PDB file of C-alpha atoms in Angstrom:
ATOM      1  CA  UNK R   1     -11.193  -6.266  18.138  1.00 54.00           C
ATOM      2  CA  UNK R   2      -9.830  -5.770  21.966  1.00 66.00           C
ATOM      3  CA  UNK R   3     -10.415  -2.401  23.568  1.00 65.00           C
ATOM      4  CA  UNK R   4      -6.977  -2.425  23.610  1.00 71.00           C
ATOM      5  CA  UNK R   5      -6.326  -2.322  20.389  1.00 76.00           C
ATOM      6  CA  UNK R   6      -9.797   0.184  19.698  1.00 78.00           C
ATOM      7  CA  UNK R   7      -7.851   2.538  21.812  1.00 84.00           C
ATOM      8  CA  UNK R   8      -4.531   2.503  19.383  1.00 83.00           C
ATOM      9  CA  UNK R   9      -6.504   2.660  16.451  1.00 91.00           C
ATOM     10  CA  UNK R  10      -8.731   5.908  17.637  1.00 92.00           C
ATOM     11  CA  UNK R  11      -5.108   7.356  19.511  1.00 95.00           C
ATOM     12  CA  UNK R  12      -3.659   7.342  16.111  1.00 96.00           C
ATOM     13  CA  UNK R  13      -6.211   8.708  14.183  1.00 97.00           C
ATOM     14  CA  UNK R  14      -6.860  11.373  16.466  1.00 96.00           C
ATOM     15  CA  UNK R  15      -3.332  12.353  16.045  1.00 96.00           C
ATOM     16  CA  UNK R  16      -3.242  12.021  12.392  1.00 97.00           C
ATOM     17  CA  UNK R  17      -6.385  14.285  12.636  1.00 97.00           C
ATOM     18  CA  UNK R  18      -8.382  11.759  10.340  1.00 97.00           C
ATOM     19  CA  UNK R  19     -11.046   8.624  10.379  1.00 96.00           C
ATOM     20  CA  UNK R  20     -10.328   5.446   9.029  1.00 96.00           C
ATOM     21  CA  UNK R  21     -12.150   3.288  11.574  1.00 89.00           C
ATOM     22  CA  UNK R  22     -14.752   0.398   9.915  1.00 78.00           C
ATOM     23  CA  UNK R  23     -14.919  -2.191   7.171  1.00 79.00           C
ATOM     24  CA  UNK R  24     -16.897  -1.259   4.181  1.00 80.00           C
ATOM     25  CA  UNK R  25     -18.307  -4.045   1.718  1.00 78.00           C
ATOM     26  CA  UNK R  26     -19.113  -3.668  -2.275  1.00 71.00           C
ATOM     27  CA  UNK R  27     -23.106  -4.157  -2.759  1.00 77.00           C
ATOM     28  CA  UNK R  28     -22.391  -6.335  -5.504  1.00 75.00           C
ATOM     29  CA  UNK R  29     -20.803  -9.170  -4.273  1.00 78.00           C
ATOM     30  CA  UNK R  30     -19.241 -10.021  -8.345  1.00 74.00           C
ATOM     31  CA  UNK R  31     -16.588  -6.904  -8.401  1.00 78.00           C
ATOM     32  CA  UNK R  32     -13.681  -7.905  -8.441  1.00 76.00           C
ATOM     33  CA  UNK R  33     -12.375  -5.511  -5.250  1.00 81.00           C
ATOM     34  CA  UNK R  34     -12.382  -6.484  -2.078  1.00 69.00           C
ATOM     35  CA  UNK R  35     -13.810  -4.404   0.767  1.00 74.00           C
ATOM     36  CA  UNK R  36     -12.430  -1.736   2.533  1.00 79.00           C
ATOM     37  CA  UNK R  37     -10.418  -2.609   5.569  1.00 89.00           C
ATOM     38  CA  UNK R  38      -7.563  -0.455   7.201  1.00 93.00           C
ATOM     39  CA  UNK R  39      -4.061  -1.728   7.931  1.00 96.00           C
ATOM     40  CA  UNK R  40      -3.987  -1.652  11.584  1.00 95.00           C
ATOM     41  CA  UNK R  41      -1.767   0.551  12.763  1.00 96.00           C
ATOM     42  CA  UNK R  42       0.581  -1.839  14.882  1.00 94.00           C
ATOM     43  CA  UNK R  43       1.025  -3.561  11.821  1.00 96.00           C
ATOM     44  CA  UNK R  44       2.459  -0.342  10.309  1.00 97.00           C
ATOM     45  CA  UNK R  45       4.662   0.616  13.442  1.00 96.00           C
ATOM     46  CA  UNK R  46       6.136  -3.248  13.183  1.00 97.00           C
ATOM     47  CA  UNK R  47       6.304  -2.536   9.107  1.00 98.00           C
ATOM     48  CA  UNK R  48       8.334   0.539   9.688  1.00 98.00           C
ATOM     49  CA  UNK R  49      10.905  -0.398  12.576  1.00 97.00           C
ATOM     50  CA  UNK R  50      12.482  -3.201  10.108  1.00 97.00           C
ATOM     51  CA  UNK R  51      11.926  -0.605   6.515  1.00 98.00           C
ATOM     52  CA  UNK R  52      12.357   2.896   6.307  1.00 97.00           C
ATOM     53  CA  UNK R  53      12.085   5.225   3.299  1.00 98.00           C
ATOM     54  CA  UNK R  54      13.775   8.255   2.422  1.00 97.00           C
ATOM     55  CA  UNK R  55      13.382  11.424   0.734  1.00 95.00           C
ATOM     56  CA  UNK R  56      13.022  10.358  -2.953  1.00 96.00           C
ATOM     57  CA  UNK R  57      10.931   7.698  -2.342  1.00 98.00           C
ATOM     58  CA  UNK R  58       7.789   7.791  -3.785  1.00 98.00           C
ATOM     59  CA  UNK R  59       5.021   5.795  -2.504  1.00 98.00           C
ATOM     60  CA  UNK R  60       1.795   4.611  -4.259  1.00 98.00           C
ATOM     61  CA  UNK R  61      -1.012   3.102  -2.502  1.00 98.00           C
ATOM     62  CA  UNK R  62      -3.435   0.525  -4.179  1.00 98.00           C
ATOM     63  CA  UNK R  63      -6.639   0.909  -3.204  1.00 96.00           C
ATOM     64  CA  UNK R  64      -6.230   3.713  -0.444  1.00 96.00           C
ATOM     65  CA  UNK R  65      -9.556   2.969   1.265  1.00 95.00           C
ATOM     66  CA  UNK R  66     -10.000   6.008   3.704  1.00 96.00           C
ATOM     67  CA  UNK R  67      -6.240   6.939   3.393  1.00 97.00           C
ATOM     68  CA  UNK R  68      -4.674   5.328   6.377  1.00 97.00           C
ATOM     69  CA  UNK R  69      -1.484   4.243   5.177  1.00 98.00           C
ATOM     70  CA  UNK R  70      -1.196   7.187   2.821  1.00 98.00           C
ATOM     71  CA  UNK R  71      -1.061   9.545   5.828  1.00 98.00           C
ATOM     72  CA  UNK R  72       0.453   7.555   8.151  1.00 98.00           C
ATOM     73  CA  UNK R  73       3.587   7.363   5.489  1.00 98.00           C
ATOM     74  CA  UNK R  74       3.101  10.839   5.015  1.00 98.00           C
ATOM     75  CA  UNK R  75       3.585  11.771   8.318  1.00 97.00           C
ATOM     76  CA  UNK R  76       5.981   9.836   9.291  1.00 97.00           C
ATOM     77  CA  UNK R  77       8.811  10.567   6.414  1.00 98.00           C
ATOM     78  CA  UNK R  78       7.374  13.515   4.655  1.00 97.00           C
ATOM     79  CA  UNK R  79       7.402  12.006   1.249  1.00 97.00           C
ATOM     80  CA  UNK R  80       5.031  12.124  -1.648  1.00 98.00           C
ATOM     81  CA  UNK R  81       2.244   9.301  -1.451  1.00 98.00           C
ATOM     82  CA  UNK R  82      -0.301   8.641  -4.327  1.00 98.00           C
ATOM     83  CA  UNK R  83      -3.720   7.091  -3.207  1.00 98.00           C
ATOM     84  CA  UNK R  84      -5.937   4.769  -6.397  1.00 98.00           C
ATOM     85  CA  UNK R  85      -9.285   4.224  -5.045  1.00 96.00           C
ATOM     86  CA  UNK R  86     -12.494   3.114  -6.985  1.00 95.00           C
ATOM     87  CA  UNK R  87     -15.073   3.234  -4.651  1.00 94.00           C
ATOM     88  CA  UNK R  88     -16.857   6.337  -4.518  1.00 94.00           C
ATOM     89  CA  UNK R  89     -18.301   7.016  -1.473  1.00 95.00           C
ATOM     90  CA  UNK R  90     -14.717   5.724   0.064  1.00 96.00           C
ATOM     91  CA  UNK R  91     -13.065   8.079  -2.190  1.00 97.00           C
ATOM     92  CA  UNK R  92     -14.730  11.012  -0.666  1.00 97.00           C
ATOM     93  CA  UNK R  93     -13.954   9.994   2.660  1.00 97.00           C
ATOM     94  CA  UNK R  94     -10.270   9.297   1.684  1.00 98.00           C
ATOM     95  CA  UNK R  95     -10.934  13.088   0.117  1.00 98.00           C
ATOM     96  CA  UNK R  96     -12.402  14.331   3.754  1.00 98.00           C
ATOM     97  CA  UNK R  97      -9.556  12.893   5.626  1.00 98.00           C
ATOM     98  CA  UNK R  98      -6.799  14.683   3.328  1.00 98.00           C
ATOM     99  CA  UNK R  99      -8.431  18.059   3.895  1.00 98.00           C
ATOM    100  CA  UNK R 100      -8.703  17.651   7.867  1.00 98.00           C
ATOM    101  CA  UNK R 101      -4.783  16.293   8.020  1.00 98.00           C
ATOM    102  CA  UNK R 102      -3.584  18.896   5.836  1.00 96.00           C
ATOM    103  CA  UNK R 103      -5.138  21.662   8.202  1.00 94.00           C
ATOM    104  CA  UNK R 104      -3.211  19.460  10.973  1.00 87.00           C
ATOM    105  CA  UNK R 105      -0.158  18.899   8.997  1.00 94.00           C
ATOM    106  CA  UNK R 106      -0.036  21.944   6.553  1.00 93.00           C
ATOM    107  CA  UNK R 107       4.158  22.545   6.987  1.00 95.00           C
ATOM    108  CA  UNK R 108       4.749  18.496   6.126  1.00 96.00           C
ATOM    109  CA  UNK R 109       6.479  18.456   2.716  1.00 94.00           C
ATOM    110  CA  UNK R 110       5.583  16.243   0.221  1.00 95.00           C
ATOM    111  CA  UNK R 111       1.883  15.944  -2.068  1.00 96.00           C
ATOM    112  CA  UNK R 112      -0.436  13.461  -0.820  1.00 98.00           C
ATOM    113  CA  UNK R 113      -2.757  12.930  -4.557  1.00 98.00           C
ATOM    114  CA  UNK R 114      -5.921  10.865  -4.138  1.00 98.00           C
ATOM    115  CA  UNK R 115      -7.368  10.064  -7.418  1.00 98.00           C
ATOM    116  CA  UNK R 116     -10.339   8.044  -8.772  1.00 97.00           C
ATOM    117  CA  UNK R 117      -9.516   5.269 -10.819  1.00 96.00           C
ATOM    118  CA  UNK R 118      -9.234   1.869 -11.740  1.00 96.00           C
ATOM    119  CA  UNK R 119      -5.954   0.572 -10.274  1.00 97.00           C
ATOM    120  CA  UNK R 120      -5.317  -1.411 -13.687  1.00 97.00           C
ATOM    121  CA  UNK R 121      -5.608   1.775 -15.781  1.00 97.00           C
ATOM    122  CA  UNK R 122      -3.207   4.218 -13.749  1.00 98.00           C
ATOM    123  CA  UNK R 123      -0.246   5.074 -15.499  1.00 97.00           C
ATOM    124  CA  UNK R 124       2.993   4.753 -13.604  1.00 98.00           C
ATOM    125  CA  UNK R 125       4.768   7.803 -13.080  1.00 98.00           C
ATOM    126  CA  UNK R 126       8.962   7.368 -13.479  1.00 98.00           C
ATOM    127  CA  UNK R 127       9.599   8.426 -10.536  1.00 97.00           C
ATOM    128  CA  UNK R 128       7.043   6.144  -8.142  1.00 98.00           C
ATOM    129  CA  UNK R 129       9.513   2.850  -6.773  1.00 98.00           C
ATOM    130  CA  UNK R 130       7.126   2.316  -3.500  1.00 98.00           C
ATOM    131  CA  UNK R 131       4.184   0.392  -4.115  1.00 98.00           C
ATOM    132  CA  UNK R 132       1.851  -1.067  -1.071  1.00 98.00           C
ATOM    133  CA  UNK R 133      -1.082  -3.406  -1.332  1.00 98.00           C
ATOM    134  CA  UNK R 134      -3.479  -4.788   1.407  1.00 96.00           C
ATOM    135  CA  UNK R 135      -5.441  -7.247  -1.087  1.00 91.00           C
ATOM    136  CA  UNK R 136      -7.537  -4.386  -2.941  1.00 91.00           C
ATOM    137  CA  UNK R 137      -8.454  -6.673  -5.635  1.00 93.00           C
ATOM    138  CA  UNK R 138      -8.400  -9.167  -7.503  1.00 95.00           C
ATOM    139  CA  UNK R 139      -5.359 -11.824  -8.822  1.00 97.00           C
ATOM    140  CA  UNK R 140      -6.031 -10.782 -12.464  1.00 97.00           C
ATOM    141  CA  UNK R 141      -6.065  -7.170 -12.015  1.00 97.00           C
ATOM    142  CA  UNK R 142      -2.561  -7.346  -9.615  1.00 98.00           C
ATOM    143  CA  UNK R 143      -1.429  -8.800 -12.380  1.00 98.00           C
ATOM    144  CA  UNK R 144      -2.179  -6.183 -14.955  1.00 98.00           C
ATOM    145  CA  UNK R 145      -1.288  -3.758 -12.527  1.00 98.00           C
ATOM    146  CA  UNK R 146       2.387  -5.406 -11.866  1.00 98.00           C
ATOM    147  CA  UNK R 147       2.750  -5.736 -15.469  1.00 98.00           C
ATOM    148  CA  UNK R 148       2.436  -1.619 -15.545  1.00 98.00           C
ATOM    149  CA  UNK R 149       5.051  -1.427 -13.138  1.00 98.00           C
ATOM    150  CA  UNK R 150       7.222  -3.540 -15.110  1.00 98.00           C
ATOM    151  CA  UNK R 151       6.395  -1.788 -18.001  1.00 98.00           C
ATOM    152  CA  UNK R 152       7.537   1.387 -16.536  1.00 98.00           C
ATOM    153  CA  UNK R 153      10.891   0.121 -15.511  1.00 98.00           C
ATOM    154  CA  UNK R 154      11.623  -0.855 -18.933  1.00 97.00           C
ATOM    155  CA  UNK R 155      11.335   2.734 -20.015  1.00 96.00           C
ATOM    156  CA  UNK R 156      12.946   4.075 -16.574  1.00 98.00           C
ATOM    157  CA  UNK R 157      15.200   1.252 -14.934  1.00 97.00           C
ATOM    158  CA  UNK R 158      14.855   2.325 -11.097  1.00 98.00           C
ATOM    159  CA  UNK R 159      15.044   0.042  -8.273  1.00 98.00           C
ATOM    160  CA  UNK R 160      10.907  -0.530  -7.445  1.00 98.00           C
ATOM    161  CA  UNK R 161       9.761  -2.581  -3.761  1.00 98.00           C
ATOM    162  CA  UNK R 162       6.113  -3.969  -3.697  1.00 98.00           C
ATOM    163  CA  UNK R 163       4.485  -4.227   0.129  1.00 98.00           C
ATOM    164  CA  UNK R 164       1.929  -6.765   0.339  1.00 98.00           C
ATOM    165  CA  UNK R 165       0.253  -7.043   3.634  1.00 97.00           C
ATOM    166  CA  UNK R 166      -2.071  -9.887   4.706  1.00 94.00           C
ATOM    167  CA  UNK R 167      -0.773 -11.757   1.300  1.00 95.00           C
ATOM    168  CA  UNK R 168      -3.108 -13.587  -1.076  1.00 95.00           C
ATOM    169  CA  UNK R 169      -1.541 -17.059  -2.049  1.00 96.00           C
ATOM    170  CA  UNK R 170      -2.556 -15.840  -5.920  1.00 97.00           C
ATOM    171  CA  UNK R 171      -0.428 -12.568  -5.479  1.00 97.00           C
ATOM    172  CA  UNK R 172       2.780 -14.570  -3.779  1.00 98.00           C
ATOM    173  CA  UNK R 173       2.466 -17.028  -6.377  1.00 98.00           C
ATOM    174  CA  UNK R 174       2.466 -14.923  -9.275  1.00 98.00           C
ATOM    175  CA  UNK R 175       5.585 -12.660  -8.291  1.00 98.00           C
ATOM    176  CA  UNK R 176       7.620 -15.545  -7.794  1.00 97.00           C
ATOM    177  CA  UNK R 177       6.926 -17.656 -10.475  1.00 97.00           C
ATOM    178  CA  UNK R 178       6.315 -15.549 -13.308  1.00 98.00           C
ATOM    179  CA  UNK R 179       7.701 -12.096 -12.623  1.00 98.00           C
ATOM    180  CA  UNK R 180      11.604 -11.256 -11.916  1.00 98.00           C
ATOM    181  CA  UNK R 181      10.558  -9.478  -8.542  1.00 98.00           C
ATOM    182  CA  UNK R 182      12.545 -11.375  -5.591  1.00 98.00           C
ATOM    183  CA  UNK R 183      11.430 -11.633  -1.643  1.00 98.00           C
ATOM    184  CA  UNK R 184      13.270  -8.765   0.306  1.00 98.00           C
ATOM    185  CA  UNK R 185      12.065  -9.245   3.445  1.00 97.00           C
ATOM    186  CA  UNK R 186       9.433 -11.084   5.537  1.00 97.00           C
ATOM    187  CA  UNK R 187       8.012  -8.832   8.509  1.00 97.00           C
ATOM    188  CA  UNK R 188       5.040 -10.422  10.480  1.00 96.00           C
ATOM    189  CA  UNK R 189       3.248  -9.091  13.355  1.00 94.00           C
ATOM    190  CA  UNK R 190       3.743  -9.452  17.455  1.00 88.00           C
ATOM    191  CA  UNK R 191       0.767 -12.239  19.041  1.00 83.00           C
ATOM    192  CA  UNK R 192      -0.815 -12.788  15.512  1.00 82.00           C
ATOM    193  CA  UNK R 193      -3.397 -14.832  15.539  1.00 82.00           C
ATOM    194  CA  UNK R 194      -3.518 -15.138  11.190  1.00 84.00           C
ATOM    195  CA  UNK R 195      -0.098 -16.408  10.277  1.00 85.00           C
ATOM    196  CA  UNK R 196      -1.200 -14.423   7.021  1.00 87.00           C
ATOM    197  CA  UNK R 197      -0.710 -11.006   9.643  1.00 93.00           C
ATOM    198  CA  UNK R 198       2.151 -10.034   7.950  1.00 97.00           C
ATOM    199  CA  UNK R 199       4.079  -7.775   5.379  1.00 98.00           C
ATOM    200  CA  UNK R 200       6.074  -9.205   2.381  1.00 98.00           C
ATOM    201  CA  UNK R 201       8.021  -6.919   0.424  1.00 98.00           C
ATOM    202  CA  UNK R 202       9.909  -7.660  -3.189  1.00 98.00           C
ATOM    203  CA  UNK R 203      12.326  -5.779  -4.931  1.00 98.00           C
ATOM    204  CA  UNK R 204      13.333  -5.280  -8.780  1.00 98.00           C
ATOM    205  CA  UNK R 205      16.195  -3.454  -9.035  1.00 96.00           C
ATOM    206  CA  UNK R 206      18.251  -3.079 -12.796  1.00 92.00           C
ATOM    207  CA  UNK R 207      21.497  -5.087 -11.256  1.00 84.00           C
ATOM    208  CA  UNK R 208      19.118  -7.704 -10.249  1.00 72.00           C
ATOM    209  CA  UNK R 209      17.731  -8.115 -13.774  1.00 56.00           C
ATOM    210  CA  UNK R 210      21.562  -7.692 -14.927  1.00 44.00           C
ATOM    211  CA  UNK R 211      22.635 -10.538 -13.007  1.00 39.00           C
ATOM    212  CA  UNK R 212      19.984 -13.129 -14.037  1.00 39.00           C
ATOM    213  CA  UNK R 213      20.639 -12.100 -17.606  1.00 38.00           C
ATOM    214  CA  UNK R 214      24.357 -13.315 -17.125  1.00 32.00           C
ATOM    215  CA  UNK R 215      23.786 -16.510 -15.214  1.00 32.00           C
TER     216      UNK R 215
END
C-alpha cells in the first residue's frame, strides 16, 4: 500500500475514533471464512457518491471484521447497522472499536449491534433491506445466507439491495442464475489496479418478482 493511501486510511480512522488497520488470517487454513481485510475507505467514498441510504434503511454487515464499514455507514447517515462476525479475537476488536466511536459519536442516532455468530445461522430481522459483503466466506454459506434473506421477504415483501465488493465469480454467478435478485448498479474504483476493485449491488424488490411472474 502507497503512503498515500496509509495516510487516508489512518486520517479516517482517526476521525471515526477507531482501528481497523491490518489483515488477519484464520490458523486453520480449512474454514470456510476468509481473512479479515477492511474495505478501503476510497472504495467506500466512491461506493457512496453513486448510492445513498436513508433513514429507514437498515444495514447488515457480513462478516464485520473490525467494524469499518459498520461505522463508516453509521456515521455517515445515522442509520442502524448490524455487524455478524465469527472470529473471536476480531469480534472483540470490532467490540473495542464500538465503545471508543460511541464516546466520539454518542449524539449519532441509530444502534450499531455487533454480535457473534455464524453468518448462515442469523435470523433476518423484517425490517433489515441493506446487506454488504466483502467475500467473508465461502460460496456455500452465501448461499444459505441469501436463501435467509429470501426467506424473509417471503414473510415480509420489502424491497432488499445486496453490496458485494471485490466480487467472487461463485457469488455473481449464483445471484444471477439461480436467484431472482437483478444487477442495480456497477460502481468500480478510480486507478484500480484489480478490475475485481469494485462494488456490485442487486436488488429484489416485490414489483420485480410481480413482473417476472406475469411475463
Amino acid at each position: 500500500m502507497k503512503g498515500q493511501e496509509i495516510m487516508i486510511e489512518e486520517t479516517f480512522d482517526q476521525k471515526l475514533n477507531i482501528k481497523t488497520a491490518g489483515i488477519r488470517e484464520w490458523k486453520d487454513p480449512n474454514v470456510p471464512y476468509n481473512r479479515c481485510e477492511s474495505t478501503p475507505y476510497k472504495a467506500l467514498e466512491r461506493l457512496f457518491e453513486f448510492y445513498s441510504l436513508t433513514q429507514e434503511d437498515k444495514v447488515v454487515d457480513f462478516g464485520i471484521g473490525r467494524g469499518r464499514v459498520s461505522f463508516y455507514i453509521h456515521h455517515k447517515f445515522h442509520i442502524s447497522v448490524t455487524g455478524i462476525e465469527v472470529h473471536e479475537q476480531t469480534l472483540d476488536e470490532a467490540l473495542d472499536n464500538k465503545k471508543a466511536y460511541r464516546y466520539y459519536a454518542s449524539d449519532i442516532p441509530g444502534y450499531i449491534d455487533i454480535q457473534y455468530g455464524l453468518a448462515e445461522q442469523y435470523e433476518i430481522r423484517p425490517d433489515e433491506n441493506i446487506f454488504y459483503f466483502f467475500n467473508p466466506f465461502s460460496v456455500e454459506i452465501f448461499e444459505e445466507v441469501v436463501q435467509n434473506i429470501l426467506h424473509s421477504l417471503k414473510n415480509h415483501p420489502r424491497t432488499v439491495d445486496l453490496i458485494l465488493y471485490y466480487p467472487l465469480n461463485g457469488y455473481k454467478h449464483y445471484l444471477q442464475k439461480q436467484t431472482p435478485f437483478k444487477l442495480l448498479n456497477k460502481i468500480t474504483i478510480p486507478d484500480r489496479k484489480d478490475k475485481k476493485e469494485k462494488f456490485l449491488i442487486y436488488r429484489f424488490s416485490p414489483e420485480q418478482s410481480t413482473t417476472t411472474e406475469n411475463e
